């Protein structure tokens, strides 16, 4: 990022509490007919407009192979906004936003389509003052990246004139292993220099994830115990109750580890385990994440430190649900895992000897994402042993979602005449502490991209390091046949519990 383009909100002279508004620009979405565009991107753009964070002449350009007139595209955006936006629908905001909607009918392999796109952007620069600043959002399968990037380049769209910007946003999966990620990064960087590439990991857009940095680096309370002297282990859980109906095209052959551990969960680990950055300049934050990811590796032997499973039929809530192999579009002999658990070690002075357990799965007991820092037991308990039978390990739990907040678990005296001690929870809840509701992750990330603020976007090196960490277990599983079935609505396959039991620990049941 050229230094003059990006003004660090933590350093410039203005009141940091005032939101920053994006400058003149447009956003072009490829894959505008897909679910991501409809459920996340269009609503987030409306929410930004509703919060007054988009420039007056902002334009949203859809590109797709549809025989749509401008009104058809307008209706698609309108319906998506009505159905999925976070903030209330206001006619005047919509009326203003809809004036900046354009649709370009085209196919990825046709240079004429990109010439049309180019003319549309020039027209927007003239008519709406978008100033030659254009972002390209590739909400399309990675297989289509090379052709779209090549066309953007050949149509001269990737190149910014002086004082203007061009940026590209890419969605995961960033490859399916280290080699393919390197190839993909090379293809992207051939057209867009690294400082104009914004890789979306939407977990970094979540308030509760950014709060890990506030919790760790704005307080004195936690840092002294945030290390192997006091921490027994860390559990990072991303559990979902939904199944994979309708997502076979993306998910079959990908599986839980590639879908979310390689990106979301390793980013959560990086935020939890990294050292304090010397500032929140993007390069400083990235340097610390890169450092900690470089020190992270799978614990071995993999047959004891990992587990994977595939959901079978069962009950979700009070509804019967089918197993993965009966879901539409999945091969009857699919070996795609829908649950994955791994054990990681972080070879630094702070973390040596502290296992990090990461797990994620579909069709689990409930939807919850959390980071639990579980502490060692007190070295001595001056109580009769029976008085502490119900005392567990102290824990600090960062509740990423859905019940956003932080819980501290510790022992407390049970009221009465004996000195019985039992676990209690002390809670911070976003909903109670603040009146503002949290913006959606995509609102924050789209705005940051339009502002050219790269802190919350993983760089190339992080993506490659994450694959380097994961590749050995992916190979190990690929050679291992079918994953172990688990009943829908439970907490995963028995081998995941076994994996913990072997080390004398157990998973939390959030
Ligand atoms: C996506 C995964 O990145 O995150 C999905 O591809 C998953 O499989 C989704 O369902 C979960 O996101 P969130 O924000 O609901 O936790």
PDB file of C-alpha atoms in Angstrom, residues 118-262:
ATOM      1  CA  UNK A 118     -14.533  -0.870 -18.927  1.00  0.00           C
ATOM      2  CA  UNK A 119     -16.958   1.508 -20.673  1.00  0.00           C
ATOM      3  CA  UNK A 120     -19.384   1.189 -17.757  1.00  0.00           C
ATOM      4  CA  UNK A 121     -16.658   2.162 -15.290  1.00  0.00           C
ATOM      5  CA  UNK A 122     -15.605   5.126 -17.426  1.00  0.00           C
ATOM      6  CA  UNK A 123     -19.206   6.242 -17.577  1.00  0.00           C
ATOM      7  CA  UNK A 124     -19.463   5.965 -13.784  1.00  0.00           C
ATOM      8  CA  UNK A 125     -16.322   8.044 -13.389  1.00  0.00           C
ATOM      9  CA  UNK A 126     -17.924  10.732 -15.549  1.00  0.00           C
ATOM     10  CA  UNK A 127     -21.480  10.555 -14.255  1.00  0.00           C
ATOM     11  CA  UNK A 128     -21.130   9.624 -10.613  1.00  0.00           C
ATOM     12  CA  UNK A 129     -17.617  10.806  -9.880  1.00  0.00           C
ATOM     13  CA  UNK A 130     -16.225   7.401  -8.910  1.00  0.00           C
ATOM     14  CA  UNK A 131     -12.824   8.900  -9.655  1.00  0.00           C
ATOM     15  CA  UNK A 132     -11.203   5.920 -11.384  1.00  0.00           C
ATOM     16  CA  UNK A 133     -11.274   3.983  -8.075  1.00  0.00           C
ATOM     17  CA  UNK A 134     -12.652   0.511  -8.590  1.00  0.00           C
ATOM     18  CA  UNK A 135     -12.680  -2.673  -6.550  1.00  0.00           C
ATOM     19  CA  UNK A 136     -13.254  -6.080  -8.138  1.00  0.00           C
ATOM     20  CA  UNK A 137     -14.859  -8.679  -5.908  1.00  0.00           C
ATOM     21  CA  UNK A 138     -14.300 -12.237  -7.153  1.00  0.00           C
ATOM     22  CA  UNK A 139     -17.209 -14.088  -5.540  1.00  0.00           C
ATOM     23  CA  UNK A 140     -16.629 -16.929  -8.008  1.00  0.00           C
ATOM     24  CA  UNK A 141     -15.062 -20.411  -7.858  1.00  0.00           C
ATOM     25  CA  UNK A 142     -11.255 -20.211  -7.752  1.00  0.00           C
ATOM     26  CA  UNK A 143     -11.076 -22.160 -11.015  1.00  0.00           C
ATOM     27  CA  UNK A 144     -12.453 -19.033 -12.708  1.00  0.00           C
ATOM     28  CA  UNK A 145      -9.882 -16.674 -11.129  1.00  0.00           C
ATOM     29  CA  UNK A 146      -7.192 -17.008 -13.809  1.00  0.00           C
ATOM     30  CA  UNK A 147      -9.492 -16.147 -16.696  1.00  0.00           C
ATOM     31  CA  UNK A 148     -11.141 -13.203 -14.947  1.00  0.00           C
ATOM     32  CA  UNK A 149      -7.792 -11.822 -13.782  1.00  0.00           C
ATOM     33  CA  UNK A 150      -6.359 -12.145 -17.273  1.00  0.00           C
ATOM     34  CA  UNK A 151      -9.335 -10.328 -18.775  1.00  0.00           C
ATOM     35  CA  UNK A 152      -9.154  -7.549 -16.197  1.00  0.00           C
ATOM     36  CA  UNK A 153      -5.513  -7.136 -16.993  1.00  0.00           C
ATOM     37  CA  UNK A 154      -5.982  -7.174 -20.769  1.00  0.00           C
ATOM     38  CA  UNK A 155      -8.829  -4.693 -20.620  1.00  0.00           C
ATOM     39  CA  UNK A 156      -6.498  -2.384 -18.677  1.00  0.00           C
ATOM     40  CA  UNK A 157      -8.806  -2.540 -15.663  1.00  0.00           C
ATOM     41  CA  UNK A 158      -6.260  -3.795 -13.147  1.00  0.00           C
ATOM     42  CA  UNK A 159      -3.942  -0.855 -13.682  1.00  0.00           C
ATOM     43  CA  UNK A 160      -4.617   2.342 -11.726  1.00  0.00           C
ATOM     44  CA  UNK A 161      -3.709   5.784 -13.014  1.00  0.00           C
ATOM     45  CA  UNK A 162      -1.771   8.035 -10.669  1.00  0.00           C
ATOM     46  CA  UNK A 163      -3.779   8.983  -7.602  1.00  0.00           C
ATOM     47  CA  UNK A 164      -6.440   6.359  -8.299  1.00  0.00           C
ATOM     48  CA  UNK A 165      -6.748   2.788  -7.097  1.00  0.00           C
ATOM     49  CA  UNK A 166      -7.714  -0.666  -8.328  1.00  0.00           C
ATOM     50  CA  UNK A 167      -8.105  -3.509  -5.830  1.00  0.00           C
ATOM     51  CA  UNK A 168      -9.163  -7.125  -5.996  1.00  0.00           C
ATOM     52  CA  UNK A 169     -11.046  -9.053  -3.334  1.00  0.00           C
ATOM     53  CA  UNK A 170     -10.807 -12.814  -3.302  1.00  0.00           C
ATOM     54  CA  UNK A 171     -12.800 -15.307  -1.328  1.00  0.00           C
ATOM     55  CA  UNK A 172     -11.524 -18.593  -0.020  1.00  0.00           C
ATOM     56  CA  UNK A 173     -10.706 -21.348  -0.733  1.00  0.00           C
ATOM     57  CA  UNK A 174      -7.236 -19.965  -1.418  1.00  0.00           C
ATOM     58  CA  UNK A 175      -6.099 -23.210  -3.003  1.00  0.00           C
ATOM     59  CA  UNK A 176      -6.514 -26.710  -1.584  1.00  0.00           C
ATOM     60  CA  UNK A 177      -2.957 -27.259  -0.370  1.00  0.00           C
ATOM     61  CA  UNK A 178       0.334 -25.396  -0.243  1.00  0.00           C
ATOM     62  CA  UNK A 179       1.272 -26.005  -3.894  1.00  0.00           C
ATOM     63  CA  UNK A 180      -2.058 -24.914  -5.308  1.00  0.00           C
ATOM     64  CA  UNK A 181      -2.124 -21.868  -3.001  1.00  0.00           C
ATOM     65  CA  UNK A 182       1.288 -20.833  -4.298  1.00  0.00           C
ATOM     66  CA  UNK A 183       0.095 -21.217  -7.874  1.00  0.00           C
ATOM     67  CA  UNK A 184      -3.046 -19.231  -7.143  1.00  0.00           C
ATOM     68  CA  UNK A 185      -1.122 -16.475  -5.409  1.00  0.00           C
ATOM     69  CA  UNK A 186       1.242 -16.290  -8.372  1.00  0.00           C
ATOM     70  CA  UNK A 187      -1.684 -15.926 -10.773  1.00  0.00           C
ATOM     71  CA  UNK A 188      -3.252 -13.194  -8.634  1.00  0.00           C
ATOM     72  CA  UNK A 189      -0.011 -11.322  -8.071  1.00  0.00           C
ATOM     73  CA  UNK A 190       0.802 -11.372 -11.771  1.00  0.00           C
ATOM     74  CA  UNK A 191      -2.114  -9.006 -12.279  1.00  0.00           C
ATOM     75  CA  UNK A 192      -2.612  -7.319  -8.896  1.00  0.00           C
ATOM     76  CA  UNK A 193       0.388  -6.439  -6.730  1.00  0.00           C
ATOM     77  CA  UNK A 194       0.130  -7.907  -3.214  1.00  0.00           C
ATOM     78  CA  UNK A 195      -0.770  -4.553  -1.633  1.00  0.00           C
ATOM     79  CA  UNK A 196      -3.894  -4.363  -3.807  1.00  0.00           C
ATOM     80  CA  UNK A 197      -5.073  -7.906  -2.993  1.00  0.00           C
ATOM     81  CA  UNK A 198      -7.677  -8.257  -0.230  1.00  0.00           C
ATOM     82  CA  UNK A 199      -8.243 -11.876   0.812  1.00  0.00           C
ATOM     83  CA  UNK A 200     -11.447 -12.249   2.757  1.00  0.00           C
ATOM     84  CA  UNK A 201     -11.454 -14.280   5.924  1.00  0.00           C
ATOM     85  CA  UNK A 202     -14.778 -13.097   7.251  1.00  0.00           C
ATOM     86  CA  UNK A 203     -13.937 -14.189  10.814  1.00  0.00           C
ATOM     87  CA  UNK A 204     -11.520 -11.275  11.037  1.00  0.00           C
ATOM     88  CA  UNK A 205     -14.445  -8.943  10.334  1.00  0.00           C
ATOM     89  CA  UNK A 206     -16.251 -10.125  13.471  1.00  0.00           C
ATOM     90  CA  UNK A 207     -16.231  -7.754  16.443  1.00  0.00           C
ATOM     91  CA  UNK A 208     -15.573 -10.582  18.885  1.00  0.00           C
ATOM     92  CA  UNK A 209     -12.497 -11.655  16.950  1.00  0.00           C
ATOM     93  CA  UNK A 210     -11.079  -8.125  16.931  1.00  0.00           C
ATOM     94  CA  UNK A 211     -11.881  -8.000  20.633  1.00  0.00           C
ATOM     95  CA  UNK A 212      -9.247 -10.690  21.229  1.00  0.00           C
ATOM     96  CA  UNK A 213      -6.697  -7.964  20.515  1.00  0.00           C
ATOM     97  CA  UNK A 214      -8.407  -5.527  22.883  1.00  0.00           C
ATOM     98  CA  UNK A 215      -8.722  -8.123  25.616  1.00  0.00           C
ATOM     99  CA  UNK A 216      -5.103  -9.160  25.358  1.00  0.00           C
ATOM    100  CA  UNK A 217      -3.370  -5.880  24.644  1.00  0.00           C
ATOM    101  CA  UNK A 218      -5.491  -3.237  26.368  1.00  0.00           C
ATOM    102  CA  UNK A 219      -5.500  -4.951  29.763  1.00  0.00           C
ATOM    103  CA  UNK A 220      -2.980  -5.790  32.420  1.00  0.00           C
ATOM    104  CA  UNK A 221      -5.085  -8.566  33.876  1.00  0.00           C
ATOM    105  CA  UNK A 222      -4.518 -11.328  31.372  1.00  0.00           C
ATOM    106  CA  UNK A 223      -1.033 -11.064  29.956  1.00  0.00           C
ATOM    107  CA  UNK A 224       0.890 -12.275  33.025  1.00  0.00           C
ATOM    108  CA  UNK A 225      -0.973 -15.595  32.920  1.00  0.00           C
ATOM    109  CA  UNK A 226      -1.174 -15.900  29.120  1.00  0.00           C
ATOM    110  CA  UNK A 227       1.613 -18.482  28.826  1.00  0.00           C
ATOM    111  CA  UNK A 228       2.703 -22.035  29.509  1.00  0.00           C
ATOM    112  CA  UNK A 229       3.305 -21.362  33.209  1.00  0.00           C
ATOM    113  CA  UNK A 230      -0.416 -20.940  33.781  1.00  0.00           C
ATOM    114  CA  UNK A 231      -2.254 -22.208  30.714  1.00  0.00           C
ATOM    115  CA  UNK A 232      -2.888 -25.945  30.513  1.00  0.00           C
ATOM    116  CA  UNK A 233      -4.294 -25.971  26.989  1.00  0.00           C
ATOM    117  CA  UNK A 234      -6.440 -23.996  24.570  1.00  0.00           C
ATOM    118  CA  UNK A 235      -9.544 -25.248  22.778  1.00  0.00           C
ATOM    119  CA  UNK A 236     -10.822 -23.477  19.696  1.00  0.00           C
ATOM    120  CA  UNK A 237     -14.236 -24.712  18.637  1.00  0.00           C
ATOM    121  CA  UNK A 238     -16.338 -23.762  15.648  1.00  0.00           C
ATOM    122  CA  UNK A 239     -19.479 -25.872  15.816  1.00  0.00           C
ATOM    123  CA  UNK A 240     -22.419 -25.558  13.459  1.00  0.00           C
ATOM    124  CA  UNK A 241     -25.786 -27.212  13.618  1.00  0.00           C
ATOM    125  CA  UNK A 242     -26.512 -26.817   9.893  1.00  0.00           C
ATOM    126  CA  UNK A 243     -25.896 -29.591   7.399  1.00  0.00           C
ATOM    127  CA  UNK A 244     -24.562 -29.392   3.878  1.00  0.00           C
ATOM    128  CA  UNK A 245     -27.738 -29.700   1.822  1.00  0.00           C
ATOM    129  CA  UNK A 246     -27.321 -27.545  -1.287  1.00  0.00           C
ATOM    130  CA  UNK A 247     -23.575 -27.041  -0.835  1.00  0.00           C
ATOM    131  CA  UNK A 248     -22.200 -30.221  -2.418  1.00  0.00           C
ATOM    132  CA  UNK A 249     -20.731 -28.302  -5.344  1.00  0.00           C
ATOM    133  CA  UNK A 250     -18.421 -26.415  -3.057  1.00  0.00           C
ATOM    134  CA  UNK A 251     -17.953 -28.760  -0.110  1.00  0.00           C
ATOM    135  CA  UNK A 252     -17.604 -32.288  -1.532  1.00  0.00           C
ATOM    136  CA  UNK A 253     -13.898 -33.048  -1.676  1.00  0.00           C
ATOM    137  CA  UNK A 254     -13.108 -29.968   0.433  1.00  0.00           C
ATOM    138  CA  UNK A 255     -14.156 -30.940   3.949  1.00  0.00           C
ATOM    139  CA  UNK A 256     -14.084 -29.215   7.324  1.00  0.00           C
ATOM    140  CA  UNK A 257     -10.318 -28.782   7.640  1.00  0.00           C
ATOM    141  CA  UNK A 258      -9.924 -26.974   4.317  1.00  0.00           C
ATOM    142  CA  UNK A 259     -13.201 -25.107   4.663  1.00  0.00           C
ATOM    143  CA  UNK A 260     -12.650 -23.513   8.054  1.00  0.00           C
ATOM    144  CA  UNK A 261      -9.581 -24.748   9.953  1.00  0.00           C
ATOM    145  CA  UNK A 262      -7.088 -23.606   7.320  1.00  0.00           C
TER     146      UNK A 262
END
